[in-house]
Amino acid sequence: MIEKDPSIRVRFAPSPTGMLHIGGARTAIYNWAFARTMGGTFVLRIEDTDQVRSTEENTQIILRAMRWLGLDWDEGPEAGGSCGPYFQTERTETYQAALDRLKESGAAYPCFCSKEELDAKRAQAEASEGGYAGYDGTCRHLSADEARSRIEAGEPHVWRLAVPEGHGPIEFDDAVYGHMSFPAEAMDDMIIQRTDGTFTYNFAVVCDDANMGITHVIRGDDHLSNTPRQMLIYEACGFDAPTFAHLPMILGSDGHKLSKRHGATSVEEYRDRGYLPAAMVNFLALLGWSLDGDTTIIPEDVLCRSFELARINRKDSVFDEKKLDWMNGVYIREMDADAWTLAATPWLAQAAIDGAAVSPGAQVVPTPTQEEQQAAAQEARVPGAAVDAQAWQRALADVSDRPGFYRAMYPLVAERLARLDEIPAKLAYLFWGPNVALDQKSVDKVLLKDAEQAASALAICREVLAGLEGDQDPDAAMQACRSAGEEAGIKAKQLLQPLRVAVAGNMVSPPLFESIQLIGIPDTLARIDGTCAAVLA
Ligand code: GLU
């Protein structure tokens, strides 16, 4: 049992310059799971200081992705809280107040070096043997009078942090990487306020973390090089530094840092490909953390009482999409039919639309090659994207109007789905009505190899099915067909495979008699008739 500590406060601090990516989502999950495990507070802060690239739309996308994943925040946008506002652009006064204190204590100084001067010095230093070692401190030694008069004269300037001379190594204990030490000489006097009055990332982040009482900063290790600089700011401001936990990288299957090159990287792309939020959270949690080294299925409630920083790995982890598919399949199988219907609604609607598009009657369609199948599977399919809006709305409404009908599809495919976006291809046949699209290979193999036998098998099944009264139980219907087949000396397989092809179009399909129950006897008979007319006549 992990001892709780309600004083713990963590934050997730995305910059709304793009969508919520896999790496960001994992950072959010770790902060959230840690806060929940400890009984602490999870803060969401939007770091929108990059005014060129930050957009309100991106903020909304991030909030939506967080909500979809189920990562509820205790303080932040929409939730409010006593440490607000939770957008950096609304916190400028707090940064100014901190800078004013640094000015008073002499820990910050104005720098009038122009960009051209700095660029020239940099180029010169880079060409020399020692290389560029950061700002050379020209303005650090200006007299207070000179600095004041140049400011009063309106000369453009930035404010820099004066790194104390003779400062020993900057040290901290990272909860993941252990003891860290950086030479202070390597840190030049960083800019904290720019010429236009805006504040730099390192300064704003430290002020916010301190003013929001953040006790643990859990973030990607791409920020590790910022941390010693931030430590200097904590010191200069007289703030207590939090505990840092830097998270190892997430790599693609080729061993390179996960990026667009590897395919989908934003959370919502995964949503649109039919991954369940619970599976995503479980999977991402394991990219760098483990419960006990073995357990792979870790539901949210377990995660939220077991997340310890001590169990975060130092080693980079590999994003294995096959494992994600497997895990998603496990979560799909463990859902109940109602939850599945709700989560699968867009794809069920898509299945209905695709199914209704099959041409009247029966026709033989070419069997897709393996490459075509793979291409279709890889193409992230956003349900409804290419359909007309009215048809789409009608299809969605049908799912909510006939929940029982759609719910009954769950046992047909629960064992066979890795992702919800496989639903249209797997279930469209239920929506063909009296029509049928016959897979070429199945027709050749099952119907035409011994056409005479297939025709009599279909005739036998047709007769039995036509004689069924009302809503027959699938097992009873199957038994009735089998007995009739036996009487005629046809084995079960020879009897039922033709029926499968005639009804579902393919020799591989979800359970046949359960399907027939959903399709209904009249449409089933029409499909058998259509198939016979098209290929056995
Ligand atoms: N806003 C920063 C980012 O999106 C995070 C800053 C931090 O976690 O300290 O990378």
Coordinates of C-alpha atoms and ligand atoms in Angstrom, one line a residue:
M1 CA 0.0 0.0 0.0
I2 CA 1.5 3.3 -1.1
E3 CA 1.2 6.0 1.6
K4 CA -0.9 9.0 0.4
D5 CA 0.4 12.5 0.6
P6 CA -2.3 15.0 -0.3
S7 CA 0.2 17.9 -0.3
I8 CA 1.5 16.6 -3.6
R9 CA 0.8 18.9 -6.5
V10 CA 1.8 18.1 -10.1
R11 CA 1.0 19.7 -13.4
F12 CA 0.8 18.9 -17.1
A13 CA 1.8 22.0 -19.0
P14 CA 1.2 21.6 -22.7
S15 CA 2.0 24.3 -25.3
P16 CA -1.0 24.7 -27.6
T17 CA 1.2 24.8 -30.7
G18 CA -0.2 21.5 -32.0
M19 CA -2.3 18.5 -31.1
L20 CA -1.8 16.3 -28.0
H21 CA 0.9 13.9 -29.1
I22 CA 1.7 10.4 -27.8
G23 CA 4.7 11.7 -25.8
G24 CA 2.6 14.5 -24.2
A25 CA -0.2 12.2 -23.4
R26 CA 2.2 9.9 -21.6
T27 CA 3.5 12.8 -19.6
A28 CA -0.1 13.8 -18.7
I29 CA -0.9 10.2 -17.7
Y30 CA 2.1 10.0 -15.4
N31 CA 1.3 13.2 -13.7
W32 CA -2.4 12.3 -13.4
A33 CA -1.7 8.7 -12.2
F34 CA 0.8 10.0 -9.6
A35 CA -1.6 12.6 -8.3
R36 CA -4.3 10.0 -8.0
T37 CA -2.1 7.5 -6.3
M38 CA -0.9 10.0 -3.8
G39 CA -4.3 11.6 -3.2
G40 CA -2.7 14.9 -4.5
T41 CA -3.7 17.5 -7.0
F42 CA -3.4 17.4 -10.8
V43 CA -3.1 20.8 -12.4
L44 CA -3.4 21.5 -16.1
R45 CA -1.7 24.7 -17.3
I46 CA -1.7 25.9 -20.8
E47 CA 1.7 27.4 -21.8
D48 CA 0.5 29.6 -24.6
T49 CA 3.3 32.1 -24.5
D50 CA 4.4 31.4 -28.1
Q51 CA 1.8 33.7 -29.5
V52 CA 2.6 32.9 -33.1
R53 CA 2.1 29.2 -32.9
S54 CA -0.4 28.9 -30.0
T55 CA -4.1 28.7 -31.0
E56 CA -7.3 28.5 -29.1
E57 CA -8.2 25.6 -31.5
N58 CA -5.2 23.6 -30.4
T59 CA -6.1 24.3 -26.7
Q60 CA -9.5 22.8 -27.4
I61 CA -8.0 19.8 -29.1
I62 CA -5.7 19.2 -26.2
L63 CA -8.6 19.5 -23.7
R64 CA -10.7 17.2 -25.8
A65 CA -8.0 14.6 -26.0
M66 CA -7.4 14.8 -22.3
R67 CA -11.1 14.3 -21.6
W68 CA -11.3 11.4 -24.1
L69 CA -8.4 9.7 -22.3
G70 CA -10.3 10.3 -19.0
L71 CA -7.5 12.4 -17.5
D72 CA -9.5 14.7 -15.3
W73 CA -7.7 17.7 -13.9
D74 CA -8.4 19.2 -10.5
E75 CA -7.3 22.7 -11.4
G76 CA -6.9 24.3 -14.8
P77 CA -9.0 25.6 -17.7
E78 CA -12.7 25.1 -17.1
A79 CA -12.1 23.5 -13.7
G80 CA -10.7 26.7 -12.1
G81 CA -8.8 26.6 -8.9
S82 CA -7.1 28.9 -6.4
C83 CA -3.8 29.2 -8.3
G84 CA -5.3 30.5 -11.5
P85 CA -5.3 31.8 -14.1
Y86 CA -4.1 28.6 -15.8
F87 CA -3.1 30.2 -19.1
Q88 CA 0.4 31.7 -19.1
T89 CA -0.6 34.6 -21.3
E90 CA -2.8 35.7 -18.3
R91 CA 0.0 35.5 -15.8
T92 CA 2.3 38.2 -17.1
E93 CA 1.9 40.3 -13.9
T94 CA 3.2 37.4 -11.8
Y95 CA 6.3 37.2 -14.0
Q96 CA 6.8 40.9 -13.9
A97 CA 6.5 40.9 -10.1
A98 CA 9.2 38.2 -9.9
L99 CA 11.5 40.1 -12.2
D100 CA 11.0 43.3 -10.2
R101 CA 12.2 41.4 -7.1
L102 CA 15.3 40.2 -9.1
K103 CA 16.0 43.7 -10.2
E104 CA 15.9 44.9 -6.6
S105 CA 18.2 42.2 -5.4
G106 CA 20.6 42.8 -8.4
A107 CA 20.1 39.3 -9.6
A108 CA 18.9 40.6 -13.0
Y109 CA 20.4 43.2 -15.3
P110 CA 19.4 44.9 -18.5
C111 CA 21.3 44.0 -21.6
F112 CA 21.4 46.4 -24.5
C113 CA 23.4 44.3 -26.9
S114 CA 21.6 44.2 -30.2
K115 CA 20.8 41.0 -32.1
E116 CA 23.4 42.0 -34.8
E117 CA 26.1 42.5 -32.1
L118 CA 25.3 39.2 -30.5
D119 CA 25.2 37.3 -33.8
A120 CA 28.5 38.7 -34.8
K121 CA 30.1 37.7 -31.5
R122 CA 28.6 34.3 -31.7
A123 CA 30.0 33.8 -35.3
Q124 CA 33.4 35.0 -34.2
A125 CA 33.4 32.7 -31.1
E126 CA 32.2 29.7 -33.1
A127 CA 35.1 30.2 -35.5
S128 CA 37.7 30.4 -32.7
E129 CA 39.1 27.4 -30.9
G130 CA 37.1 27.5 -27.7
G131 CA 33.8 27.7 -29.6
Y132 CA 30.7 29.6 -28.4
A133 CA 30.2 29.6 -24.7
G134 CA 27.1 31.7 -24.5
Y135 CA 26.6 35.4 -23.8
D136 CA 29.9 37.1 -22.9
G137 CA 28.5 39.3 -20.1
T138 CA 29.2 42.7 -21.8
C139 CA 26.3 44.5 -20.1
R140 CA 26.7 42.7 -16.8
H141 CA 29.3 45.2 -15.8
L142 CA 27.6 48.4 -16.8
S143 CA 27.3 50.8 -13.9
A144 CA 23.8 51.2 -12.4
D145 CA 23.7 54.8 -13.6
E146 CA 24.6 54.0 -17.2
A147 CA 22.0 51.2 -17.3
R148 CA 19.3 53.5 -15.9
S149 CA 20.0 56.4 -18.2
R150 CA 20.0 54.1 -21.3
I151 CA 16.7 52.6 -20.2
E152 CA 15.3 56.1 -19.6
A153 CA 16.5 57.1 -23.1
G154 CA 14.3 54.3 -24.4
E155 CA 17.1 52.1 -25.7
P156 CA 15.8 48.6 -26.4
H157 CA 17.0 46.0 -23.9
V158 CA 16.3 42.6 -22.5
W159 CA 16.7 41.4 -18.9
R160 CA 19.1 38.7 -18.1
L161 CA 19.7 36.6 -15.0
A162 CA 23.1 37.2 -13.4
V163 CA 24.4 33.8 -12.7
P164 CA 26.3 34.3 -9.4
E165 CA 30.1 34.3 -9.9
G166 CA 31.9 31.3 -8.5
H167 CA 28.6 29.3 -8.4
G168 CA 29.5 25.7 -7.7
P169 CA 27.9 22.9 -9.7
I170 CA 24.1 22.9 -10.1
E171 CA 22.9 19.7 -8.5
F172 CA 19.6 18.0 -8.0
D173 CA 18.3 14.5 -7.5
D174 CA 16.1 13.5 -10.4
A175 CA 13.5 10.9 -9.4
V176 CA 14.3 8.9 -12.6
Y177 CA 17.9 9.7 -13.5
G178 CA 19.3 10.0 -10.0
H179 CA 21.8 12.6 -9.0
M180 CA 22.5 15.2 -11.6
S181 CA 25.3 17.8 -11.6
F182 CA 25.9 20.5 -14.2
P183 CA 28.8 23.0 -14.1
A184 CA 27.4 26.5 -13.6
E185 CA 30.1 28.0 -15.9
A186 CA 28.3 26.3 -18.7
M187 CA 25.2 28.5 -18.1
D188 CA 25.5 31.9 -19.5
D189 CA 23.3 34.8 -18.3
M190 CA 20.1 33.7 -19.8
I191 CA 17.4 36.2 -21.0
I192 CA 14.4 36.2 -18.8
Q193 CA 12.5 39.1 -20.4
R194 CA 12.7 39.9 -24.1
T195 CA 12.9 43.3 -25.7
D196 CA 9.1 43.3 -26.4
G197 CA 8.4 42.7 -22.7
T198 CA 7.5 39.0 -23.0
F199 CA 9.1 36.5 -20.7
T200 CA 11.0 33.4 -21.7
Y201 CA 9.9 29.8 -21.2
N202 CA 12.4 29.0 -18.5
F203 CA 11.4 32.0 -16.4
A204 CA 7.7 31.7 -16.8
V205 CA 7.7 28.0 -16.0
V206 CA 9.7 28.5 -12.8
C207 CA 7.4 31.3 -11.6
D208 CA 4.3 29.3 -12.4
D209 CA 5.5 26.1 -10.8
A210 CA 6.6 28.0 -7.7
N211 CA 3.4 30.1 -7.5
M212 CA 1.2 27.1 -8.1
G213 CA 2.9 25.2 -5.3
I214 CA 4.0 22.4 -7.7
T215 CA 5.9 19.8 -5.7
H216 CA 6.9 17.4 -8.5
V217 CA 7.8 18.3 -12.1
I218 CA 7.3 15.2 -14.2
R219 CA 8.1 15.9 -17.9
G220 CA 9.9 14.6 -20.9
D221 CA 13.7 14.4 -20.8
D222 CA 13.9 16.8 -23.7
H223 CA 13.6 19.3 -20.9
L224 CA 16.5 18.0 -18.9
S225 CA 18.9 20.6 -20.3
N226 CA 16.5 23.3 -19.2
T227 CA 16.5 22.1 -15.6
P228 CA 19.9 23.5 -14.4
R229 CA 18.9 26.9 -15.8
Q230 CA 15.6 26.6 -14.0
M231 CA 17.4 25.7 -10.8
L232 CA 19.3 29.0 -11.1
I233 CA 16.1 30.9 -11.4
Y234 CA 14.6 29.1 -8.4
E235 CA 17.7 30.1 -6.4
A236 CA 17.7 33.7 -7.6
C237 CA 14.0 34.1 -6.8
G238 CA 14.3 32.4 -3.4
F239 CA 11.8 29.7 -4.4
D240 CA 12.0 26.1 -3.2
A241 CA 12.8 23.8 -6.2
P242 CA 10.4 20.9 -6.8
T243 CA 11.4 17.3 -7.3
F244 CA 12.1 16.6 -10.9
A245 CA 11.3 13.4 -12.7
H246 CA 12.4 13.4 -16.4
L247 CA 10.9 10.7 -18.5
P248 CA 12.8 8.7 -21.0
M249 CA 12.1 9.0 -24.7
I250 CA 9.6 7.1 -26.7
L251 CA 11.1 5.5 -29.8
G252 CA 9.5 4.2 -33.0
S253 CA 10.0 0.6 -34.0
D254 CA 13.2 1.7 -35.9
G255 CA 14.8 2.9 -32.8
H256 CA 14.5 6.6 -33.6
K257 CA 12.6 9.1 -31.6
L258 CA 8.8 8.7 -32.3
S259 CA 7.8 11.2 -34.9
K260 CA 5.4 11.8 -37.7
R261 CA 7.6 9.6 -39.9
H262 CA 6.3 6.6 -37.9
G263 CA 2.6 7.3 -38.7
A264 CA 0.0 8.6 -36.4
T265 CA 1.3 10.6 -33.5
S266 CA -1.6 12.5 -32.1
V267 CA -4.0 11.1 -29.6
E268 CA -7.0 11.9 -31.7
E269 CA -5.6 10.0 -34.7
Y270 CA -5.5 6.9 -32.4
R271 CA -9.1 7.6 -31.4
D272 CA -10.1 7.8 -35.0
R273 CA -8.4 4.5 -35.7
G274 CA -10.6 2.8 -33.2
Y275 CA -8.4 2.5 -30.1
L276 CA -10.2 2.6 -26.8
P277 CA -9.2 5.3 -24.4
A278 CA -8.7 2.8 -21.6
A279 CA -6.4 0.7 -23.8
M280 CA -4.4 3.8 -24.8
V281 CA -3.9 4.9 -21.2
N282 CA -2.8 1.4 -20.2
F283 CA -0.4 1.1 -23.2
L284 CA 1.1 4.6 -22.7
A285 CA 1.5 4.1 -19.0
L286 CA 3.7 1.1 -19.8
L287 CA 6.0 3.1 -22.1
G288 CA 8.5 3.9 -19.4
W289 CA 6.8 2.6 -16.2
S290 CA 6.0 -0.8 -14.9
L291 CA 3.7 -2.1 -12.2
D292 CA 5.9 -5.1 -11.3
G293 CA 7.8 -5.8 -14.5
D294 CA 5.3 -8.4 -15.7
T295 CA 1.7 -7.3 -15.6
T296 CA 0.5 -5.8 -18.9
I297 CA -3.2 -5.3 -18.4
I298 CA -3.4 -2.5 -15.8
P299 CA -6.9 -1.0 -15.6
E300 CA -7.3 2.6 -14.6
D301 CA -8.2 1.9 -11.0
V302 CA -5.0 -0.1 -10.5
L303 CA -2.9 2.5 -12.2
C304 CA -4.4 5.2 -10.0
R305 CA -3.4 3.5 -6.8
S306 CA -0.1 2.1 -7.8
F307 CA 1.8 4.7 -9.8
E308 CA 5.2 5.3 -8.2
L309 CA 8.0 7.5 -9.6
A310 CA 10.5 4.9 -8.4
R311 CA 9.2 2.5 -11.0
I312 CA 9.8 4.7 -14.0
N313 CA 12.6 3.3 -16.2
R314 CA 15.6 5.2 -17.4
K315 CA 15.7 3.3 -20.6
D316 CA 13.9 4.6 -23.6
S317 CA 10.9 2.6 -24.6
V318 CA 9.7 1.5 -28.0
F319 CA 6.2 2.2 -29.2
D320 CA 5.1 -1.2 -30.4
E321 CA 1.9 -0.8 -32.4
K322 CA 1.3 -4.6 -32.5
K323 CA 1.3 -4.7 -28.7
L324 CA -1.2 -1.8 -28.7
D325 CA -3.4 -3.7 -31.1
W326 CA -3.3 -6.7 -28.9
M327 CA -4.0 -4.7 -25.8
N328 CA -6.9 -2.9 -27.5
G329 CA -8.3 -6.3 -28.4
V330 CA -8.2 -7.4 -24.8
Y331 CA -10.0 -4.2 -23.7
I332 CA -12.6 -4.8 -26.5
R333 CA -13.2 -8.3 -25.3
E334 CA -13.6 -7.2 -21.7
M335 CA -16.2 -4.5 -22.4
D336 CA -19.9 -5.1 -22.0
A337 CA -22.1 -5.0 -25.1
D338 CA -23.6 -1.6 -24.1
A339 CA -20.3 0.1 -23.7
W340 CA -19.0 -1.4 -26.9
T341 CA -22.1 -0.2 -28.9
L342 CA -21.5 3.3 -27.5
A343 CA -17.8 3.3 -28.3
A344 CA -18.3 1.7 -31.7
T345 CA -21.2 3.9 -32.8
P346 CA -19.4 5.8 -35.6
W347 CA -18.0 2.5 -37.1
L348 CA -21.4 0.8 -36.8
A349 CA -22.9 3.7 -38.7
Q350 CA -20.2 3.3 -41.2
A351 CA -20.8 -0.4 -41.5
A352 CA -24.5 0.4 -42.2
I353 CA -23.6 2.9 -44.9
D354 CA -21.1 0.6 -46.5
G355 CA -23.5 -2.3 -46.4
A356 CA -26.4 -0.3 -47.9
A357 CA -24.1 0.7 -50.8
V358 CA -23.9 -2.9 -52.1
S359 CA -25.6 -3.1 -55.5
P360 CA -28.9 -4.8 -55.7
G361 CA -29.0 -8.5 -56.4
A362 CA -25.9 -10.7 -56.1
Q363 CA -22.6 -10.0 -57.7
V364 CA -19.2 -11.5 -57.5
V365 CA -16.4 -9.1 -56.4
P366 CA -12.7 -9.7 -56.8
T367 CA -10.9 -11.0 -53.7
P368 CA -8.6 -8.2 -52.4
T369 CA -4.9 -9.1 -52.5
Q370 CA -3.0 -9.1 -49.3
E371 CA -1.4 -5.8 -50.2
E372 CA -4.9 -4.3 -50.8
Q373 CA -6.0 -5.6 -47.5
Q374 CA -3.0 -4.2 -45.7
A375 CA -3.3 -0.9 -47.5
A376 CA -7.0 -0.7 -46.4
A377 CA -6.1 -1.6 -42.9
Q378 CA -3.3 0.9 -42.7
E379 CA -5.3 3.8 -44.1
A380 CA -6.6 5.5 -41.0
R381 CA -10.3 5.5 -41.5
V382 CA -12.2 8.4 -40.1
P383 CA -15.8 7.3 -40.0
G384 CA -18.3 9.5 -41.8
A385 CA -15.5 11.6 -43.5
A386 CA -16.5 10.8 -47.0
V387 CA -20.3 10.2 -46.6
D388 CA -23.0 12.7 -47.1
A389 CA -24.0 14.4 -43.9
Q390 CA -27.7 13.3 -44.0
A391 CA -26.9 9.7 -44.6
W392 CA -24.4 9.9 -41.8
Q393 CA -26.9 11.4 -39.3
R394 CA -29.5 8.8 -40.3
A395 CA -27.0 6.0 -39.7
L396 CA -26.0 7.4 -36.3
A397 CA -29.6 7.8 -35.3
D398 CA -30.3 4.2 -36.2
V399 CA -27.7 3.0 -33.8
S400 CA -29.3 4.9 -31.0
D401 CA -32.8 4.0 -32.0
R402 CA -32.2 0.3 -32.2
P403 CA -29.6 -0.4 -29.5
G404 CA -30.6 -4.1 -29.1
F405 CA -29.9 -4.8 -32.8
Y406 CA -26.5 -3.3 -32.7
R407 CA -25.7 -4.7 -29.3
A408 CA -26.3 -8.1 -30.6
M409 CA -23.3 -7.6 -33.0
Y410 CA -20.9 -7.5 -30.1
P411 CA -20.7 -11.3 -29.5
L412 CA -20.3 -11.8 -33.3
V413 CA -17.0 -9.8 -33.4
A414 CA -15.8 -9.3 -29.8
E415 CA -13.2 -12.1 -30.2
R416 CA -12.1 -10.9 -33.7
L417 CA -11.4 -7.2 -33.3
A418 CA -8.1 -5.4 -32.6
R419 CA -9.5 -2.0 -33.4
L420 CA -13.0 -0.6 -33.8
D421 CA -12.2 0.7 -37.3
E422 CA -12.2 -3.0 -38.4
I423 CA -16.0 -3.0 -37.8
P424 CA -17.2 -1.7 -41.2
A425 CA -15.2 -4.3 -43.1
K426 CA -16.3 -7.1 -40.7
L427 CA -20.0 -6.2 -40.3
A428 CA -21.2 -4.4 -43.5
Y429 CA -22.7 -7.7 -44.7
L430 CA -25.3 -7.5 -42.0
F431 CA -26.6 -4.4 -43.8
W432 CA -26.8 -5.7 -47.3
G433 CA -30.5 -6.3 -47.0
P434 CA -31.6 -8.8 -49.8
N435 CA -28.3 -8.2 -51.7
V436 CA -25.0 -9.9 -51.5
A437 CA -21.4 -9.1 -52.7
L438 CA -19.8 -12.5 -53.2
D439 CA -16.0 -12.8 -52.7
Q440 CA -14.5 -14.3 -55.9
K441 CA -12.2 -16.7 -54.1
S442 CA -14.9 -18.0 -51.8
V443 CA -17.2 -18.5 -54.8
D444 CA -14.6 -20.5 -56.6
K445 CA -13.6 -22.6 -53.7
V446 CA -16.9 -23.2 -51.9
L447 CA -19.6 -22.9 -54.6
L448 CA -18.1 -23.7 -57.9
K449 CA -15.8 -26.6 -57.0
D450 CA -18.8 -28.9 -56.7
A451 CA -21.6 -26.7 -58.0
E452 CA -24.1 -29.4 -57.9
Q453 CA -23.5 -30.2 -54.2
A454 CA -23.4 -26.6 -53.3
A455 CA -26.8 -26.0 -55.1
S456 CA -28.4 -28.8 -53.2
A457 CA -26.9 -27.7 -49.9
L458 CA -28.3 -24.3 -50.4
A459 CA -31.7 -25.7 -51.4
I460 CA -31.8 -27.8 -48.2
C461 CA -30.9 -24.9 -46.0
R462 CA -33.3 -22.6 -47.8
E463 CA -36.1 -24.9 -47.2
V464 CA -35.3 -25.3 -43.5
L465 CA -34.9 -21.6 -43.0
A466 CA -38.0 -20.7 -44.9
G467 CA -40.0 -23.0 -42.6
L468 CA -38.6 -21.5 -39.3
E469 CA -41.3 -19.8 -37.3
G470 CA -40.8 -16.5 -35.8
D471 CA -37.6 -15.6 -34.0
Q472 CA -35.7 -18.9 -34.0
D473 CA -32.8 -19.5 -31.7
P474 CA -29.6 -19.6 -33.8
D475 CA -28.6 -23.0 -32.3
A476 CA -31.9 -24.5 -33.1
A477 CA -31.8 -23.2 -36.6
M478 CA -28.3 -24.7 -37.1
Q479 CA -29.5 -28.0 -35.7
A480 CA -32.5 -28.0 -38.0
C481 CA -30.2 -27.4 -41.1
R482 CA -27.7 -30.0 -40.0
S483 CA -30.3 -32.7 -39.5
A484 CA -31.8 -31.9 -42.9
G485 CA -28.3 -32.1 -44.4
E486 CA -27.6 -35.5 -42.7
E487 CA -30.8 -36.9 -44.1
A488 CA -29.7 -35.9 -47.6
G489 CA -26.2 -37.3 -46.9
I490 CA -24.4 -34.0 -46.9
K491 CA -21.8 -33.3 -44.2
A492 CA -22.0 -30.3 -42.0
K493 CA -19.1 -28.5 -43.6
Q494 CA -20.3 -29.1 -47.2
L495 CA -23.7 -27.9 -46.1
L496 CA -22.9 -24.8 -44.1
Q497 CA -20.0 -23.3 -46.0
P498 CA -22.1 -22.7 -49.1
L499 CA -24.7 -21.1 -46.9
R500 CA -22.1 -18.9 -45.3
V501 CA -20.9 -17.7 -48.7
A502 CA -24.4 -17.1 -49.9
V503 CA -25.4 -15.1 -46.8
A504 CA -22.2 -13.4 -45.8
G505 CA -20.4 -13.3 -49.1
N506 CA -17.3 -14.9 -47.8
M507 CA -16.1 -18.3 -46.5
V508 CA -14.7 -16.4 -43.5
S509 CA -17.3 -14.6 -41.5
P510 CA -18.6 -14.1 -37.9
P511 CA -20.9 -16.9 -36.6
L512 CA -23.4 -17.8 -39.3
F513 CA -26.7 -18.5 -37.6
E514 CA -26.3 -15.5 -35.2
S515 CA -25.7 -13.4 -38.4
I516 CA -28.9 -14.9 -40.0
Q517 CA -30.8 -14.0 -36.9
L518 CA -29.8 -10.3 -37.3
I519 CA -30.2 -10.3 -41.1
G520 CA -33.7 -11.8 -40.8
I521 CA -35.2 -14.8 -42.7
P522 CA -36.6 -12.9 -45.7
D523 CA -33.4 -11.2 -46.6
T524 CA -31.4 -14.4 -45.9
L525 CA -33.7 -16.2 -48.4
A526 CA -33.3 -13.4 -50.9
R527 CA -29.5 -13.7 -50.6
I528 CA -29.6 -17.4 -51.2
D529 CA -31.8 -17.0 -54.2
G530 CA -29.6 -14.2 -55.6
T531 CA -26.4 -16.2 -55.1
C532 CA -27.9 -19.3 -56.8
A533 CA -29.1 -17.1 -59.7
A534 CA -25.7 -15.3 -60.1
V535 CA -23.3 -18.3 -59.8
L536 CA -25.1 -21.6 -59.8
A537 CA -27.8 -21.2 -62.4
Ligands
GLU1 N1 5.2 23.6 -22.2 C1 6.3 22.7 -22.3 C2 6.1 21.8 -23.4 O1 5.0 21.6 -23.9 C3 6.4 21.9 -21.0 C4 7.1 22.6 -20.0 C5 7.4 21.7 -18.7 O2 6.8 20.7 -18.6 O3 8.2 22.2 -17.9 O4 7.1 21.1 -23.8

